[in-house]
PDB file of C-alpha atoms in Angstrom:
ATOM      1  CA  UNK N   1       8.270   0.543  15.246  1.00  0.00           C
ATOM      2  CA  UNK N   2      11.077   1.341  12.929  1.00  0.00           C
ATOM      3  CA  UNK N   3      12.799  -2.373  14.140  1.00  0.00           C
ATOM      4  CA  UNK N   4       9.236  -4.057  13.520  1.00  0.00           C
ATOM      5  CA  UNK N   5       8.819  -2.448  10.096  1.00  0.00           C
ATOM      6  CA  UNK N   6      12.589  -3.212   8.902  1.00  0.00           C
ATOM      7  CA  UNK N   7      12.533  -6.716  10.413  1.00  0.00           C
ATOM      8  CA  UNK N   8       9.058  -7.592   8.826  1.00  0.00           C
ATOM      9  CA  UNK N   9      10.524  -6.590   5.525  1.00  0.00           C
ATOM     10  CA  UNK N  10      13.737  -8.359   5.411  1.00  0.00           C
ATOM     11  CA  UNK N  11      12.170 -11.623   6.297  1.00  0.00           C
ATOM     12  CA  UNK N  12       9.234 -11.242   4.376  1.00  0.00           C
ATOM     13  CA  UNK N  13      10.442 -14.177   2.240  1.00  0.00           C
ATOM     14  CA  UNK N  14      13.018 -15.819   4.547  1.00  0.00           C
ATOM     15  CA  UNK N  15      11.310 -16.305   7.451  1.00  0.00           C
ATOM     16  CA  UNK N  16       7.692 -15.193   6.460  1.00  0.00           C
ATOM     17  CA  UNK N  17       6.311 -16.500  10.085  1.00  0.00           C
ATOM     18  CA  UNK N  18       8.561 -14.443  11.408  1.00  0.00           C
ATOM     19  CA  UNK N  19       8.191 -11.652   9.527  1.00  0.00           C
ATOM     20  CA  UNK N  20       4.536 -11.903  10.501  1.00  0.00           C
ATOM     21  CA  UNK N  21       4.909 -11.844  14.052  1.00  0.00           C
ATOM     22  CA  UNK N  22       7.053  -8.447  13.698  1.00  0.00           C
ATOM     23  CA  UNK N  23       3.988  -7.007  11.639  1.00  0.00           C
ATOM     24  CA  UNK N  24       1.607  -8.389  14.449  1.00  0.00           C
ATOM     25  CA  UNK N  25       3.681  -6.829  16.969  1.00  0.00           C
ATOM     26  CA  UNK N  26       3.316  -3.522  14.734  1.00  0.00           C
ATOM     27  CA  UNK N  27      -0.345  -3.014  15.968  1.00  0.00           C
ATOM     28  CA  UNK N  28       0.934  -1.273  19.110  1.00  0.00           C
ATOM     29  CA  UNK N  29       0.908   1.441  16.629  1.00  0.00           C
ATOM     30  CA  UNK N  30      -1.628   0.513  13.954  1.00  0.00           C
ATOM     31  CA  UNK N  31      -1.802   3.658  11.881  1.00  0.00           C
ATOM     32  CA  UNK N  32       2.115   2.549  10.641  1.00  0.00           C
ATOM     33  CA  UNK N  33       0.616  -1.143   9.149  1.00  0.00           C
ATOM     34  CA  UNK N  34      -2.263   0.843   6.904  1.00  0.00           C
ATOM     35  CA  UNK N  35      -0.414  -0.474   3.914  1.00  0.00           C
ATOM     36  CA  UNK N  36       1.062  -3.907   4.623  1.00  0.00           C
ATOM     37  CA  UNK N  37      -2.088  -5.986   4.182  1.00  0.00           C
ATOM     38  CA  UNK N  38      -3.160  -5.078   0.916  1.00  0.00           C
ATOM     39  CA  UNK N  39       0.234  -6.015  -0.378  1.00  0.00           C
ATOM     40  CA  UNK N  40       0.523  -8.933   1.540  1.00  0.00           C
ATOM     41  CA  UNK N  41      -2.919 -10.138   0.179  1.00  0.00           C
ATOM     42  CA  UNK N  42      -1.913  -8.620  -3.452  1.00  0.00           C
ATOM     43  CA  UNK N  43       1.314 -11.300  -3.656  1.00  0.00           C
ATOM     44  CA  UNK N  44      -0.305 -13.764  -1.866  1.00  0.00           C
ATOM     45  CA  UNK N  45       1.778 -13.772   0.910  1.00  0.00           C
ATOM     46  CA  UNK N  46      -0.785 -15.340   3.058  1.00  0.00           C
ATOM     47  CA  UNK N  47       1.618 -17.225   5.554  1.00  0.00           C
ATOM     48  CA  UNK N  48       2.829 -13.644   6.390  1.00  0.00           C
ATOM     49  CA  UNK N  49      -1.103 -12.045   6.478  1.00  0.00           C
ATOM     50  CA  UNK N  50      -2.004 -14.946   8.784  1.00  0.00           C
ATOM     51  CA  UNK N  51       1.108 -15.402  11.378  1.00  0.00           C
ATOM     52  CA  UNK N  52       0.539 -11.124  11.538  1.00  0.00           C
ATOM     53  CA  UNK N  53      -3.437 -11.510  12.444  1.00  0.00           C
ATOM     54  CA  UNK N  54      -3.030 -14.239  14.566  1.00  0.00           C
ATOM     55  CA  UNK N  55      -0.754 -12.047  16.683  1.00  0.00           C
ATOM     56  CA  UNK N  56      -2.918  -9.049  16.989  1.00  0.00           C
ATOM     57  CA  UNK N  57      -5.530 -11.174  18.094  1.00  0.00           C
ATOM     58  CA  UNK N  58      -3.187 -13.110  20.818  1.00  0.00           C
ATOM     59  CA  UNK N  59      -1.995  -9.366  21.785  1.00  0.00           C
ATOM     60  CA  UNK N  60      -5.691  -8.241  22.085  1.00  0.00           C
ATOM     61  CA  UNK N  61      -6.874 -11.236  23.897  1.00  0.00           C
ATOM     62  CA  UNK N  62      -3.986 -11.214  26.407  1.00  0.00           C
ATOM     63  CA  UNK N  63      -4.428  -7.431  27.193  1.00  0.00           C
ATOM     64  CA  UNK N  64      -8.529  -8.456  28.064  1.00  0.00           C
ATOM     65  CA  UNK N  65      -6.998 -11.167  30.223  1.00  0.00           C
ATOM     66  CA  UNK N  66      -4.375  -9.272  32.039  1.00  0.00           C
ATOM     67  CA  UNK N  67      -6.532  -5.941  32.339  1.00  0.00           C
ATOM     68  CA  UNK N  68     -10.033  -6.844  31.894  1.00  0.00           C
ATOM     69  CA  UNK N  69     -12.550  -5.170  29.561  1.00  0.00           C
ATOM     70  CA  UNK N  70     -12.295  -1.906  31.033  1.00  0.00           C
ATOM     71  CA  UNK N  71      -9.023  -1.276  29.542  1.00  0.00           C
ATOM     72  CA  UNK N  72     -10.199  -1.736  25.781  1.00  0.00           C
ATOM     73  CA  UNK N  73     -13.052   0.445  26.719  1.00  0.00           C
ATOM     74  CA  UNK N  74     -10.652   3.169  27.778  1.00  0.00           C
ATOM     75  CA  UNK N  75      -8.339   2.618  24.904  1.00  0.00           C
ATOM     76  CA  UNK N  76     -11.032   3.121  22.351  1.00  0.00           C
ATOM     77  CA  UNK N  77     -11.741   6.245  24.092  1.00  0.00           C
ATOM     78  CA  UNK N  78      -9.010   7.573  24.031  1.00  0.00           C
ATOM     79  CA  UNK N  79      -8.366   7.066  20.452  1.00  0.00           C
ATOM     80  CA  UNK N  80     -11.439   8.910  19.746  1.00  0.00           C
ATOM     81  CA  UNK N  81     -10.586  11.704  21.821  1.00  0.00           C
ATOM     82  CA  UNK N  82      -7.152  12.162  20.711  1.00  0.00           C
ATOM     83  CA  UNK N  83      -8.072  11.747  16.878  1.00  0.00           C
ATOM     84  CA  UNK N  84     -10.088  14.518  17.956  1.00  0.00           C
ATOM     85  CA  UNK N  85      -8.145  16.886  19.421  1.00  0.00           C
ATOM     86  CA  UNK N  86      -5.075  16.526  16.965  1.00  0.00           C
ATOM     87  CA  UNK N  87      -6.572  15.868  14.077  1.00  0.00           C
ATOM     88  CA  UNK N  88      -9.783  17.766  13.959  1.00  0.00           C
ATOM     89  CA  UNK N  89      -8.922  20.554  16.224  1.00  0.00           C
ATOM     90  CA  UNK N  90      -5.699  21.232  16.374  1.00  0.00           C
ATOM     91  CA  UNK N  91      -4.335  21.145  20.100  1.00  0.00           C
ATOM     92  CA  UNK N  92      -1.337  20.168  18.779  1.00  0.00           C
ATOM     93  CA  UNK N  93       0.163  22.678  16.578  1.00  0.00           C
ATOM     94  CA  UNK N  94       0.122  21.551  13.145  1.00  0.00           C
ATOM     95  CA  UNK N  95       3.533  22.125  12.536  1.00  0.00           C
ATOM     96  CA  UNK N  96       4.650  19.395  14.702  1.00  0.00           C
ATOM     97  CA  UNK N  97       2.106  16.513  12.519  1.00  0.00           C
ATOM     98  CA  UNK N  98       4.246  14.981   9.372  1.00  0.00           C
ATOM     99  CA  UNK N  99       1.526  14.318   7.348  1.00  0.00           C
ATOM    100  CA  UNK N 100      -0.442  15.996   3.978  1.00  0.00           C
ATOM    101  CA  UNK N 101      -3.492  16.368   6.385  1.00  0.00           C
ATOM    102  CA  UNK N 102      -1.672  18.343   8.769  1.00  0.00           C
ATOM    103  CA  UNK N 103       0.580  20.335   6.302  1.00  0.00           C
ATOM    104  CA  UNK N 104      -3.188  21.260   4.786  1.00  0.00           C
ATOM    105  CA  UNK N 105      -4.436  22.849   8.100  1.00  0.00           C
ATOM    106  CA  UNK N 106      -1.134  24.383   8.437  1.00  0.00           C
ATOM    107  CA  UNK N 107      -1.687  26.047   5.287  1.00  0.00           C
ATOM    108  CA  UNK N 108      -5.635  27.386   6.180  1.00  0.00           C
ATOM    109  CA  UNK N 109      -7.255  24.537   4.850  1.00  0.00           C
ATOM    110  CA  UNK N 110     -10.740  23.416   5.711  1.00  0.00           C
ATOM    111  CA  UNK N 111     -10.554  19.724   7.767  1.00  0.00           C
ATOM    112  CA  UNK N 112     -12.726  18.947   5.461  1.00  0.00           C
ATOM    113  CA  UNK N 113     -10.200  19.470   2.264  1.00  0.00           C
ATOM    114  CA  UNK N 114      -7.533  18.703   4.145  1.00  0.00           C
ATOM    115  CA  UNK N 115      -8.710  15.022   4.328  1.00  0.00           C
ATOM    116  CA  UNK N 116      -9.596  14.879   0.704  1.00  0.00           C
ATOM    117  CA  UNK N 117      -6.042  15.796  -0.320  1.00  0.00           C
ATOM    118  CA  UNK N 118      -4.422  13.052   2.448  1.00  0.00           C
ATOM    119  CA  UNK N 119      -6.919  10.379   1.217  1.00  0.00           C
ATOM    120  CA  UNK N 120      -5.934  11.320  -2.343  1.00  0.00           C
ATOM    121  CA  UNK N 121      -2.161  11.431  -1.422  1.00  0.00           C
ATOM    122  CA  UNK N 122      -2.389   8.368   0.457  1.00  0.00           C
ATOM    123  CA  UNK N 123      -4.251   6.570  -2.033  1.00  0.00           C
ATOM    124  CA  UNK N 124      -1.965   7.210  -5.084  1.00  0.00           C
ATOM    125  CA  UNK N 125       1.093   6.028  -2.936  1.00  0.00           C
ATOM    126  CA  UNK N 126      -0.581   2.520  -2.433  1.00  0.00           C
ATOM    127  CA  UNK N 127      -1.427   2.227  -5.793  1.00  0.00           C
ATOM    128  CA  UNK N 128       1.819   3.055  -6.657  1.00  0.00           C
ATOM    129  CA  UNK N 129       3.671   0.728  -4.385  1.00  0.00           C
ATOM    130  CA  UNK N 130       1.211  -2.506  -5.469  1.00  0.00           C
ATOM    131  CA  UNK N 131       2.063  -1.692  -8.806  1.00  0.00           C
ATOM    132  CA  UNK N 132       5.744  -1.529  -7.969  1.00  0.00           C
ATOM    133  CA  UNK N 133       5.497  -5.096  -6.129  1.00  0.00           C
ATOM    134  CA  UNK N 134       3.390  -6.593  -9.196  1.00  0.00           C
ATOM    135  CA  UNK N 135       6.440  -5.399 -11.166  1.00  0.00           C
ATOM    136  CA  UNK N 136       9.842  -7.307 -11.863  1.00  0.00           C
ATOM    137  CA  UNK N 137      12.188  -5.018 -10.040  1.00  0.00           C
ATOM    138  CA  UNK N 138      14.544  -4.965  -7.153  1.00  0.00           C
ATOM    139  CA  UNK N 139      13.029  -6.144  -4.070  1.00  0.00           C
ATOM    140  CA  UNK N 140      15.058  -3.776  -2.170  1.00  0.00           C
ATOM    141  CA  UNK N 141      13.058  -0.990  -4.269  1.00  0.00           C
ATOM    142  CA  UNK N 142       9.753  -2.779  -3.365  1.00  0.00           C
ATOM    143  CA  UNK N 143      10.426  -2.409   0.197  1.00  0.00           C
ATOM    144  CA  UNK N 144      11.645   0.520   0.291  1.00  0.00           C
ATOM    145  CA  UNK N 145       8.578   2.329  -1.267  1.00  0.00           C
ATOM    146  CA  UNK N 146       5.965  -0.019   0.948  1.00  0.00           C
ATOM    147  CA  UNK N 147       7.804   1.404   3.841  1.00  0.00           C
ATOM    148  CA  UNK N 148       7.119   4.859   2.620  1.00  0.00           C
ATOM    149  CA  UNK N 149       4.015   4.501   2.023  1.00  0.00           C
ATOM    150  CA  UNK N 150       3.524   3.331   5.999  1.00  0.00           C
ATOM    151  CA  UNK N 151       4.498   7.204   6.393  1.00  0.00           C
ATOM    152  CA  UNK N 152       2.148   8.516   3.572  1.00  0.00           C
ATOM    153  CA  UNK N 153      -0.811   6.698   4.744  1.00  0.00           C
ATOM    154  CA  UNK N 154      -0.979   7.441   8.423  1.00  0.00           C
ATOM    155  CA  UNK N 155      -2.747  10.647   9.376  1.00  0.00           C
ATOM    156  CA  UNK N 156      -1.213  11.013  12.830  1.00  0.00           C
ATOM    157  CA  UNK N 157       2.870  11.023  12.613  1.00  0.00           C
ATOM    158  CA  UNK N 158       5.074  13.008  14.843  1.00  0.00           C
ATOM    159  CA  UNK N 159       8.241  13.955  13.985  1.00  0.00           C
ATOM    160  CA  UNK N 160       9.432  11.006  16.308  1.00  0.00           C
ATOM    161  CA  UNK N 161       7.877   8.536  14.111  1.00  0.00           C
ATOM    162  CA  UNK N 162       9.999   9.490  11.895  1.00  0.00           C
ATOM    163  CA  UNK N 163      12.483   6.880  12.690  1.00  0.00           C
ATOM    164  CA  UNK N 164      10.914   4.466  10.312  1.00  0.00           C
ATOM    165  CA  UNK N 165      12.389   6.592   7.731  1.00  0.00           C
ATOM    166  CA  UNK N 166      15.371   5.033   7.756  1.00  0.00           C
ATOM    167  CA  UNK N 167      14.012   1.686   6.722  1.00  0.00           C
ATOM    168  CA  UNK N 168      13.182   3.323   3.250  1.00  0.00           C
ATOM    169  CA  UNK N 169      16.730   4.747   3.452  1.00  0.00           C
ATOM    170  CA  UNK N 170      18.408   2.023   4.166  1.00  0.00           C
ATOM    171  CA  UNK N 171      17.150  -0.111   1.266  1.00  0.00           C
ATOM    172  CA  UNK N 172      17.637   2.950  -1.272  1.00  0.00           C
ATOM    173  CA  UNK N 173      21.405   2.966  -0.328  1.00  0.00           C
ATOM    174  CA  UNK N 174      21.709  -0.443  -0.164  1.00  0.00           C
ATOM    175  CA  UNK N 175      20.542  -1.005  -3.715  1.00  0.00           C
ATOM    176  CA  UNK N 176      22.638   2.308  -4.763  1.00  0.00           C
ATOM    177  CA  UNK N 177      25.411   0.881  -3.275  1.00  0.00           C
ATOM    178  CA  UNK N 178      24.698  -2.736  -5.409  1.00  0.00           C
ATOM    179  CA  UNK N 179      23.467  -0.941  -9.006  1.00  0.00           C
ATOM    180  CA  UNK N 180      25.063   2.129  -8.137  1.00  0.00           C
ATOM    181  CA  UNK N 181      23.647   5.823  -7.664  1.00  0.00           C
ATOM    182  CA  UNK N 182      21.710   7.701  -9.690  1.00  0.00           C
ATOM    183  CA  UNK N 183      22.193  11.238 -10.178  1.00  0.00           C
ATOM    184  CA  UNK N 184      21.716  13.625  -7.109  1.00  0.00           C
ATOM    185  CA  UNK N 185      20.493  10.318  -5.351  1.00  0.00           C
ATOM    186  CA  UNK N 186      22.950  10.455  -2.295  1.00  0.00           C
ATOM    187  CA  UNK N 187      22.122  14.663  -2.387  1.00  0.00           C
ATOM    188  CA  UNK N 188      18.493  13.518  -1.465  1.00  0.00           C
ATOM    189  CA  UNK N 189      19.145  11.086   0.809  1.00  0.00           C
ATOM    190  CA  UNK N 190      21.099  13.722   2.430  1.00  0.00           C
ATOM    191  CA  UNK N 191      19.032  16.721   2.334  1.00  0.00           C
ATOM    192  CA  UNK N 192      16.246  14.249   3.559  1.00  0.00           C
ATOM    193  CA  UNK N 193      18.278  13.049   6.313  1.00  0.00           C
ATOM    194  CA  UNK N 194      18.836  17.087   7.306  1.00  0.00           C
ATOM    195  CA  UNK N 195      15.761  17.843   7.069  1.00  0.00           C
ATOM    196  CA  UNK N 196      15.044  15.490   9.889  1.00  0.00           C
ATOM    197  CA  UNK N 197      17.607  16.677  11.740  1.00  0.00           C
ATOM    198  CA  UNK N 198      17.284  20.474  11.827  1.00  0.00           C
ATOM    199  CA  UNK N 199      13.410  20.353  12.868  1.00  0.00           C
ATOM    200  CA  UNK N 200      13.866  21.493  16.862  1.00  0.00           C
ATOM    201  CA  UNK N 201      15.284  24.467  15.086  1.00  0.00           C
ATOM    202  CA  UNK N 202      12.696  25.166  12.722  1.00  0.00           C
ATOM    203  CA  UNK N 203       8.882  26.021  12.616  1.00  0.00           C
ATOM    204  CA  UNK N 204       7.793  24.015   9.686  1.00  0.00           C
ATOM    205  CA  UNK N 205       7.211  20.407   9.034  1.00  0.00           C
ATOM    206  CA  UNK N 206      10.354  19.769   7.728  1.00  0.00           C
ATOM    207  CA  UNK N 207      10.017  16.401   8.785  1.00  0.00           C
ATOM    208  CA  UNK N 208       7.099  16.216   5.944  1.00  0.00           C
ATOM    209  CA  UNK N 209       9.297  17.301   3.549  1.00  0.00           C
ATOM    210  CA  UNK N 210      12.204  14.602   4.080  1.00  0.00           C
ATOM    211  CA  UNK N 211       9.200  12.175   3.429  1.00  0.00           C
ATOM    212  CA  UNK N 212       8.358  13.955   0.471  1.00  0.00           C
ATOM    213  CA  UNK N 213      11.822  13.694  -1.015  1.00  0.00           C
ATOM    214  CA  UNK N 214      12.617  10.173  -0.244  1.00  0.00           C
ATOM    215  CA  UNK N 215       9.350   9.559  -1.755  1.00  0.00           C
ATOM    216  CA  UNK N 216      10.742  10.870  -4.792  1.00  0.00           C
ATOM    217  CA  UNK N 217      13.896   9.624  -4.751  1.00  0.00           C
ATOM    218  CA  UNK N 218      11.679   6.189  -5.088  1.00  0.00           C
ATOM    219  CA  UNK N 219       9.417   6.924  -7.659  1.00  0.00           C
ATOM    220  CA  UNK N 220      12.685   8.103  -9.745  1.00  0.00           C
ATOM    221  CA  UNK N 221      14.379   4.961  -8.805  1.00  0.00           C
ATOM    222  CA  UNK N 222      11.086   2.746 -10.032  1.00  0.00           C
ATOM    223  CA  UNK N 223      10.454   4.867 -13.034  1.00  0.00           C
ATOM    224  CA  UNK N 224      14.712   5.192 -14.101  1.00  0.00           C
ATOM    225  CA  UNK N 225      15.876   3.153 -17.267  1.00  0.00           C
ATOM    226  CA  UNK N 226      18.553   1.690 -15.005  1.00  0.00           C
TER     227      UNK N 226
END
């Protein structure tokens, strides 16, 4: 997922068939592709939108062919069940979900409040990132905060997924290295990267925070004079 995200990205303008494809191939884990279409559709990248449809639907009619109907049945079972049972009722400790909602429960939170605050969360981070690709700055910026905003989005993340975070990290230090770093910018990217690291050791959702700084690190970088 973290290959399909980075690759859609960097050939979102070079290849955008390509990069379309990748995004297409992304719906193996649909909650991480909540954001990409309203951007896509916002800077009418519509080669991109329609190369990454077209593939889902190839993907979804292939697995009917292969499997039969049974297996989409069971899928969409399954999905129910397990938004269920991780989501709503915690059979998997909170602590091991990377997301607002879960870091909510964790906390004593109703399910009920816990989904306002995610929606709200998840909602200012996509208005923030169509704002920041509506804006003339660094495209490695722009893609960096889109891929952030895959993480901020999705209800259901385990510390596994959190892979894709180095797509976001990777275009941060590749535009530090180019424009060079702002303050206590390569401290964050290594606390974040820590953070990831140390979580078998911990029992928090430490992997929530290293979201939560690299998604400041971005918002400084977008909202810096530099």
């Amino acid at each position: 997922t973290a290959a399909l995200i980075a690759g859609t990205l960097a050939l979102l303008d070079r290849r955008p068939i390509a990069a379309g494809i990748l995004l297409g191939l992304l719906t193996v884990k649909p909650q991480l592709g909540i954001a990409f279409p309203l951007i896509l559709i916002l800077t009418g990248r519509w080669r991109v939108f329609i190369a990454a449809a077209l593939t889902a639907v190839i993907l979804a009619l292939a697995a009917y062919l292969v499997f039969g109907a049974e297996t989409w049945s069971a899928f969409l079972d399954a999905i129910q069940h397990q938004a269920g049972a991780v989501l709503d009722r915690g059979e998997v400790a909170f602590r091991k979900q990377q997301t607002v909602h879960a870091l909510m429960r964790l906390f004593g939170s109703s399910d009920a409040t816990a989904w306002g605050v995610h929606i709200a969360v998840a909602l200012a981070a996509l208005g923030f990132t169509a704002w920041l690709w509506i804006r003339p700055v660094d495209d490695r910026l722009k893609k960096a905060a889109l891929a952030m905003t895959a993480l901020l989005a999705t209800p259901y993340l385990y510390t596994y997924d959190l892979v894709v975070l180095a797509v976001p990290l990777a275009f941060l230090f590749r535009l530090g290295r180019a424009r060079g770093f702002l303050d206590y910018e390569m401290a964050g990217i290594g606390l974040a990267s820590l953070l990831v690291l140390i979580f078998p050791f911990v029992k928090w959702p430490v992997g929530f925070a290293a979201v939560a700084v690299v998604a400041a690190l971005i918002a400084r970088g977008a909202l810096s004079p530099t």
